Coordinates of C-alpha atoms in Angstrom, one line a residue:
X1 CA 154.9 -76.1 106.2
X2 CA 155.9 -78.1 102.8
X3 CA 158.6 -75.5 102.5
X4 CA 160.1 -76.1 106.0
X5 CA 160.0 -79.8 105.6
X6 CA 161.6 -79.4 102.2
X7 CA 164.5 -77.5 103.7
X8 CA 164.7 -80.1 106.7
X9 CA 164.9 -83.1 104.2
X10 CA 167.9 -80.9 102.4
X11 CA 169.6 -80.3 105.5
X12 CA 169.2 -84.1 106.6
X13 CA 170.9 -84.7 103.3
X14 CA 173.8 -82.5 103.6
X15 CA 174.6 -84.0 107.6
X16 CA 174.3 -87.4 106.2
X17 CA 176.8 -86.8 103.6
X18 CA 178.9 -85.3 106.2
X19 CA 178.3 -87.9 108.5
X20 CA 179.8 -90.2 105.5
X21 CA 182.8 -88.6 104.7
X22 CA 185.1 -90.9 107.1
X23 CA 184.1 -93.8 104.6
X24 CA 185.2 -92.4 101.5
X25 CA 188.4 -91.2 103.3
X26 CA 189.0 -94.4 104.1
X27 CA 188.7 -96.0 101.1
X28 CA 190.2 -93.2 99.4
X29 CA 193.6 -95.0 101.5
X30 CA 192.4 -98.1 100.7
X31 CA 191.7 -98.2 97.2
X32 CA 194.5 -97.0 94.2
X33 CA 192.8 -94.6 92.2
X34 CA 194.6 -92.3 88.9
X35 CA 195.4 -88.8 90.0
X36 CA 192.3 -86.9 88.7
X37 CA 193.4 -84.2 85.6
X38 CA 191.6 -81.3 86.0
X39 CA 192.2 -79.1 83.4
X40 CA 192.3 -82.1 81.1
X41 CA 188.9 -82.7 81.7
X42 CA 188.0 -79.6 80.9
X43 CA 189.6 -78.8 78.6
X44 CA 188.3 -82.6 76.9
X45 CA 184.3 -80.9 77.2
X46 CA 184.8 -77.5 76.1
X47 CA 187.0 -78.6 72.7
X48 CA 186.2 -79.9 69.4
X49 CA 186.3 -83.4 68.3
X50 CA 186.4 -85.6 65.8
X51 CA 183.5 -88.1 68.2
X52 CA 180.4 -87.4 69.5
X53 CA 180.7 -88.7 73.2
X54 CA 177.8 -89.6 74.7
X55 CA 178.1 -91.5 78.1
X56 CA 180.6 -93.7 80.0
X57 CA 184.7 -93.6 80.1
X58 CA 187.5 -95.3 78.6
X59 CA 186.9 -98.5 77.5
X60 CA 183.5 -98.2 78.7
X61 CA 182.7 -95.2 76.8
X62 CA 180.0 -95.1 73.9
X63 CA 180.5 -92.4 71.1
X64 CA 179.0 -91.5 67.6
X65 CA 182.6 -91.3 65.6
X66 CA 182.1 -89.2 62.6
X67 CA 183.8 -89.1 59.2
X68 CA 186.6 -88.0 58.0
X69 CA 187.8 -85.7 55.3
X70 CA 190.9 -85.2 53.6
X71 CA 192.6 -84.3 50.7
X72 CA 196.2 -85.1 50.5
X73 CA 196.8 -86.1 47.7
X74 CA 193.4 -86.5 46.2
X75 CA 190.1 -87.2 48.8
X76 CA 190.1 -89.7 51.5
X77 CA 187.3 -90.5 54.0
X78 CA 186.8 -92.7 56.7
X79 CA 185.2 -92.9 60.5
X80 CA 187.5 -91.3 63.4
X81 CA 187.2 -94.6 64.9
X82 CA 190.2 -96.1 62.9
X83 CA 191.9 -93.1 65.2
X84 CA 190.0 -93.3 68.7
X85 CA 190.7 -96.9 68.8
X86 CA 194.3 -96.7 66.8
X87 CA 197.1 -97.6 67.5
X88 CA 198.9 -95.5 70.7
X89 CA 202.4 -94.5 70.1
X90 CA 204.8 -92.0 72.3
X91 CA 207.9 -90.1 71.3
X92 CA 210.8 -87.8 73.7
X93 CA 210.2 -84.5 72.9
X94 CA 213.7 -83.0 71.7
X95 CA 212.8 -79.8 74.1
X96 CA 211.3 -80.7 77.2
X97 CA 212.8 -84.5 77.5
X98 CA 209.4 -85.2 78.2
X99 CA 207.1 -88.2 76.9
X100 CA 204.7 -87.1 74.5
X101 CA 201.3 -89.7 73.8
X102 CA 199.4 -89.5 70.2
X103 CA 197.8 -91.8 68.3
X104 CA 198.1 -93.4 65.1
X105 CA 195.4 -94.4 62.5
X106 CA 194.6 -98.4 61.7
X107 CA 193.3 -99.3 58.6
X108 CA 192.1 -96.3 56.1
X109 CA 193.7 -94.1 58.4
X110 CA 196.8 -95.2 58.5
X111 CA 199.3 -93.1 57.6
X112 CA 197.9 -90.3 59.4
X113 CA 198.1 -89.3 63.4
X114 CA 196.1 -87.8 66.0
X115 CA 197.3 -85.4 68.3
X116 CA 194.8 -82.8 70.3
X117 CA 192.4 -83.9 67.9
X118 CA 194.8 -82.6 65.3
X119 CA 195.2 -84.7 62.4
X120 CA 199.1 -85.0 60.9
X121 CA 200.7 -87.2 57.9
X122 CA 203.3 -89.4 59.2
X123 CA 206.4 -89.2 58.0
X124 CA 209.2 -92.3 58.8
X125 CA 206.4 -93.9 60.4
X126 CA 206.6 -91.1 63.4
X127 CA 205.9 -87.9 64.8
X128 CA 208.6 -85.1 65.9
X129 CA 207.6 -82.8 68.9
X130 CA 209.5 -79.5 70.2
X131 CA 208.2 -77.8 73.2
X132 CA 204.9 -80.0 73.4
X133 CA 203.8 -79.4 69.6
X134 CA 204.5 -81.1 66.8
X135 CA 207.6 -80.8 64.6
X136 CA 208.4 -81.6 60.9
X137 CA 205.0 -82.7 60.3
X138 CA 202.8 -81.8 57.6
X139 CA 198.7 -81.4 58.4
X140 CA 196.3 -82.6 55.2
X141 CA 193.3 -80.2 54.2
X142 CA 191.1 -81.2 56.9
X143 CA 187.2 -80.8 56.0
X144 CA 185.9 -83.2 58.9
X145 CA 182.6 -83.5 60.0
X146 CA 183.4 -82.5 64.1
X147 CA 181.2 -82.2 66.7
X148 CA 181.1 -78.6 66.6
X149 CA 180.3 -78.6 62.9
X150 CA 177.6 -81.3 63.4
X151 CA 176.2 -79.2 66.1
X152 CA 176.5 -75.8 63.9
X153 CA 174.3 -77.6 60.9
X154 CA 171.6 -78.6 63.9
X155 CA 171.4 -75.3 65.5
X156 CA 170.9 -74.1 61.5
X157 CA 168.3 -76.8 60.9
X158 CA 166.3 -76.2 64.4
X159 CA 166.5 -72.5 63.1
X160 CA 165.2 -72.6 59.9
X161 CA 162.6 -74.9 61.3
X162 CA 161.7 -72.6 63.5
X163 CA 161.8 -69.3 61.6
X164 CA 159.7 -71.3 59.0
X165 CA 157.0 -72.1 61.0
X166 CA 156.3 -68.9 62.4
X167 CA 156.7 -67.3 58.8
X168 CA 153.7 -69.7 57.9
X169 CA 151.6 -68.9 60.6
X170 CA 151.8 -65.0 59.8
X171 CA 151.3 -66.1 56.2
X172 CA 148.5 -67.9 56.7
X173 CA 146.9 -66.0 59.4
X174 CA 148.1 -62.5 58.8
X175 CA 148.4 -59.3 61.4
X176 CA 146.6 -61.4 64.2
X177 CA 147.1 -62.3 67.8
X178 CA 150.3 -65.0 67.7
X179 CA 150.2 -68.2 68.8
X180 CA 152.0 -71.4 69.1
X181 CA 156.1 -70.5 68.4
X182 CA 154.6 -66.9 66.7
X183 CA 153.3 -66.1 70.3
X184 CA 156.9 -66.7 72.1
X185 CA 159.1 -65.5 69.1
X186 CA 157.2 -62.0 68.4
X187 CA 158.3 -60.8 71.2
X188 CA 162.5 -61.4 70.4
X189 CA 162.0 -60.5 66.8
X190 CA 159.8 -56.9 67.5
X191 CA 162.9 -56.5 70.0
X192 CA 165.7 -56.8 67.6
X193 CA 163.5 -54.6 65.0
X194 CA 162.2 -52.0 67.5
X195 CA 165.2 -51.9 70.2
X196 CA 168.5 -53.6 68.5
X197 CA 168.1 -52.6 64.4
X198 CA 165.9 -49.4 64.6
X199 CA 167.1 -47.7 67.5
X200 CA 170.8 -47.4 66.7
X201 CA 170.9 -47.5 62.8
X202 CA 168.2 -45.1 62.6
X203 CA 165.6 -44.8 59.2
X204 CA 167.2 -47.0 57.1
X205 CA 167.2 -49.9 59.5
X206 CA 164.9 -52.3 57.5
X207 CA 167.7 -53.3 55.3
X208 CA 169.6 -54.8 58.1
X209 CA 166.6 -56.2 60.1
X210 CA 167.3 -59.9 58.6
X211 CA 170.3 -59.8 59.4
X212 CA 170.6 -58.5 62.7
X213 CA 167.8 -61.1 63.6
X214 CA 169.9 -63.9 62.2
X215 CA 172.8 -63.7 64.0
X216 CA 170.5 -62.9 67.0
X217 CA 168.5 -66.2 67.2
X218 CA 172.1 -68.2 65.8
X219 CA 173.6 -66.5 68.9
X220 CA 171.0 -67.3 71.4
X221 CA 169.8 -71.0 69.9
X222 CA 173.7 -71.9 70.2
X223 CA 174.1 -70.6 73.2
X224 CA 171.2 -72.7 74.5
X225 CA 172.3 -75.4 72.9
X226 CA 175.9 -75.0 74.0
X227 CA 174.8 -75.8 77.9
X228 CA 173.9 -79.4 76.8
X229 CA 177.9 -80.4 77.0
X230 CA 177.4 -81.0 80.8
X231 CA 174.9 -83.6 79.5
X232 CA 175.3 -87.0 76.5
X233 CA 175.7 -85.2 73.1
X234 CA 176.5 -81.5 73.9
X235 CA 178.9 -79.2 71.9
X236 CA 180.7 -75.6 72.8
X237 CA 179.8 -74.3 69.4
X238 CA 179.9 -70.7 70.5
X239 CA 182.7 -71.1 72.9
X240 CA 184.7 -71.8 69.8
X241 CA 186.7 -68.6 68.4
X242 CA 186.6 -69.6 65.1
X243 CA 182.9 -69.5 65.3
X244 CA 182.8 -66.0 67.0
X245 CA 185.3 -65.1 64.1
X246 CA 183.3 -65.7 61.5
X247 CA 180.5 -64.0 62.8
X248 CA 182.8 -61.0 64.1
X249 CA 184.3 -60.9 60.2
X250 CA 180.4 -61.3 58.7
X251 CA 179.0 -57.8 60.9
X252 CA 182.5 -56.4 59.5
X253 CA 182.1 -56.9 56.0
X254 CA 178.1 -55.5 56.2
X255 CA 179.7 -52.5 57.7
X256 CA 182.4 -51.8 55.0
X257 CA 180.1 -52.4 52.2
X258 CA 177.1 -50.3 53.6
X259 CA 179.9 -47.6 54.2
X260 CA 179.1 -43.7 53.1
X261 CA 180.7 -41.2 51.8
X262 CA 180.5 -39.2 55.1
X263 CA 181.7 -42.5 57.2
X264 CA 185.2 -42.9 55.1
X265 CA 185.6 -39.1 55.7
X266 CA 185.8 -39.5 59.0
X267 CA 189.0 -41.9 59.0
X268 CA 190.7 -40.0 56.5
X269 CA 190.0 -36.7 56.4
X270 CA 188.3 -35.7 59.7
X271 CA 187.2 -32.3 60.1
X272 CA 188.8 -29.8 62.0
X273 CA 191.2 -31.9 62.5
X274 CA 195.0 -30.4 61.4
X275 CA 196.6 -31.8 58.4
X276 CA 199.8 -32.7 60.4
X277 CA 197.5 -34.8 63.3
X278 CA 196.1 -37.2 60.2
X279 CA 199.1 -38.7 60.3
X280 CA 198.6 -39.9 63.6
X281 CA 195.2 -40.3 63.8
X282 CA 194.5 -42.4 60.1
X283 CA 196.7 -45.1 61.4
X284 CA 194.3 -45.2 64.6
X285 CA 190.9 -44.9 63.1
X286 CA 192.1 -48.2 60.7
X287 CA 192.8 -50.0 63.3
X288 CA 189.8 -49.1 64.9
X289 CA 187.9 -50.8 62.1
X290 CA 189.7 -54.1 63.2
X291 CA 189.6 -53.5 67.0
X292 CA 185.3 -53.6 66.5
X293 CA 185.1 -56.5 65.6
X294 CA 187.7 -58.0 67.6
X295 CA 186.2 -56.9 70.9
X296 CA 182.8 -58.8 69.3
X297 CA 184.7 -62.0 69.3
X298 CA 186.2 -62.0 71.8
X299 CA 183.5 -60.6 74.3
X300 CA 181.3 -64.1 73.0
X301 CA 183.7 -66.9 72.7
X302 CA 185.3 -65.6 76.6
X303 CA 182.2 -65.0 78.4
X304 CA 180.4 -68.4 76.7
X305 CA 183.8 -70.7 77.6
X306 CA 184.4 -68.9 81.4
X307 CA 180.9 -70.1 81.8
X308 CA 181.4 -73.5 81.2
X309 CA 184.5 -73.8 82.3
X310 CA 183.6 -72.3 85.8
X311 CA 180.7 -75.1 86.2
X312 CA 183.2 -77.7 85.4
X313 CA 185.4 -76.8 87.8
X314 CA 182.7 -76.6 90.4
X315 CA 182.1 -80.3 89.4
X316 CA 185.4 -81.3 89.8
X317 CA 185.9 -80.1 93.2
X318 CA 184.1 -83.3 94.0
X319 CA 186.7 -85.5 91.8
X320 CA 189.9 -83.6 93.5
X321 CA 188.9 -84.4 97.1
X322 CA 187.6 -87.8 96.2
X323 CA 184.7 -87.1 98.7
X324 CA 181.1 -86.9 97.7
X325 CA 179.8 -85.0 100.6
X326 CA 181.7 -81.9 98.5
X327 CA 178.7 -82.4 96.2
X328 CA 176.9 -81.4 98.7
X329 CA 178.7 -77.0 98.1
X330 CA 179.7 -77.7 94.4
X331 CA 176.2 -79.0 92.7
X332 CA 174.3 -76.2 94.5
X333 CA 177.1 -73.7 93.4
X334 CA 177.3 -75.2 89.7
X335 CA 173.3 -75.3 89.8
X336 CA 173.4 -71.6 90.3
X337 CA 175.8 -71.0 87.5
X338 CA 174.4 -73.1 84.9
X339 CA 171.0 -71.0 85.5
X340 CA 173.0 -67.9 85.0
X341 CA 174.2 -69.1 82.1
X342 CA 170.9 -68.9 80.9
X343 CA 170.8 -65.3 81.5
X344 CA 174.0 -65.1 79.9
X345 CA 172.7 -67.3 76.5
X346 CA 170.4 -64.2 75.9
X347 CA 172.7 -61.2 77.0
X348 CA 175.4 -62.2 74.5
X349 CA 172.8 -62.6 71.9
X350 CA 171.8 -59.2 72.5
X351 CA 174.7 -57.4 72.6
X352 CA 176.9 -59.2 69.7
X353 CA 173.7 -57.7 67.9
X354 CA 173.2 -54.7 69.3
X355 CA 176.9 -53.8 69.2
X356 CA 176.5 -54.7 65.3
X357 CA 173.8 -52.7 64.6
X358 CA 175.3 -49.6 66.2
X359 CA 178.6 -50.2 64.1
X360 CA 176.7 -50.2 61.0
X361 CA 174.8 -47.4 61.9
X362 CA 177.9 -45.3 62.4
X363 CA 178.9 -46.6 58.8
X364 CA 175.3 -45.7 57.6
X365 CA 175.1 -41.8 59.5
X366 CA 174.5 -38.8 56.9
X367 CA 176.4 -35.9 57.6
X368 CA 175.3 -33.1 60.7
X369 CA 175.1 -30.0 58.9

């Protein structure tokens, strides 16, 4: 019974905002109202930036600005709010004959300009662009704080927090039935040991068991973390590519060095292979080194970003029509996305660490005799 008045209540819901939508056509003639920018928006939530945003618009909107860093010249710092509430400045752009907007800095910032969250020295007071990017212009050694690094040293903190804790209770307890974070976490780390480091390196998988389980529970936390941006103070950490990069570049290097004999025979002298094919095939097994790891980064920072960027869109559907009885298809639709994402937070935990362990366990294989 609770469940068929439930899904009458919803339904009364849904014909009421139906019932509505003459009104906000109306007033969507009525009322002048800025052409909603889609991909703008999105492209605003899923990027890095030099502010913290946590609620509200425009002149309306409150943000943490955090510092910074450059060296041009020696080291400068100062808040990014000398360039979120700078000086706004526009110049033709010498391919397109289009107006280009940027931003220049006030106070100790000025000097400097912000375009796309990019941060250029000014030179003749101005900025050059060609073809919608910016011309002529040099670009300081940039070390600031943005929200994706801010949000790289939490998910590190909340990690080692973590991590530390259950270490403790083991310590303290020993080999005994888990409980408080131990009883949740056993569990993911057995998994990554048992199913992730042992199964596809092989006998010497306890060397890379700390590993594996680092960029395991960075991956996932982030991920987690990373679904906060539809909500004040969230950050696309691991939708960035630099990110993925790093971590693509960091399972690369463990396999080089862990490297045998038997694995660098492979890729350039494989057996029973004819002398005149290696000249062919060295070239492919190098780049098959690189390829690896590229398909790791890739296969995170796309899946994490089409995620986000197919809830937003669902949003915005309500935004473009400039009817809120649409909310009544896209919220459901984005619900049931943003709870697959949740699936997804894990899945791309797994395999980034799963596809690293079997890499390094093809780096790590004895010979078959």
């Amino acid at each position: 019974m609770s469940l068929i008045f439930s899904a009458k209540r919803f339904f009364t819901f849904v014909a009421a905002m139906l019932i509505l939508t003459p009104t906000y056509a109306n007033a969507k003639e009525t009322i002048p109202q800025e052409e909603f920018e889609v991909g703008e928006m999105i492209m605003h939530h899923i990027s890095d930036a030099h502010e913290w945003h946590l609620w509200g618009g425009h002149h309306n909107s409150v943000s943490i600005y955090l510092p910074i860093i450059l060296i041009d010249g020696g080291l400068k710092t100062f808040s990014s709010r000398h360039f979120y509430h700078g000086e706004h400045a526009s110049a033709i752009d010498h391919k397109t004959n289009e107006e280009v907007e940027y931003v220049k800095g006030v106070g100790p910032a000025a000097g400097y300009a912000m375009f796309h969250e990019e941060i250029y020295k000014l030179e003749g007071g101005e900025l050059s662009f060609e073809d919608g990017h910016v011309h002529g212009a040099v670009s300081p050694l940039d070390f600031s704080i943005t929200k994706n690094v801010l949000s790289l040293f939490m998910g590190a903190i909340l990690i080692l927090l973590i991590m530390s804790n259950v270490a403790r209770f083991y310590k303290k307890h020993g080999a005994v039935a888990p409980k408080g974070l131990a009883k949740y976490l056993e569990v993911l780390i057995v998994m990554v040991r048992d199913d992730i480091a042992k199964a596809n390196i092989g006998h010497k998988y306890k060397k890379y068991v700390p590993y594996l389980l680092t960029i395991f529970f960075f991956i996932f936390i982030n991920n987690l973390l990373g679904l906060v941006p539809f909500l004040p103070g969230g950050a696309n950490l691991t939708g960035n590519i630099t990110v993925t990069l790093f971590l693509a570049v960091a399972t690369l290097l463990v396999t080089l060095f862990s490297a045998n004999k038997n694995y660098w025979l492979h890729i350039f002298a494989m057996p029973g292979v004819p002398k005149p094919l290696l000249i062919i095939m060295i070239p492919i097994e190098l780049v098959g080194i690189l390829t690896k790891p590229f398909a790791l980064m890739i296969r995170l920072f796309a899946n994490i970003s089409a995620g986000h960027i197919i809830i937003l869109a669902l949003i915005s559907i309500i935004f473009i029509n400039q009817n809120a009885a649409w909310g009544a298809l896209s919220v459901p639709m984005a619900l049931f996305i943003s709870v697959l994402e949740l699936l997804v937070a894990f899945l791309q935990a797994f395999l980034f660490a799963m596809l690293s362990a079997l890499f390094i366990g093809a780096a790590v294989e004895e010979a078959h005799h």
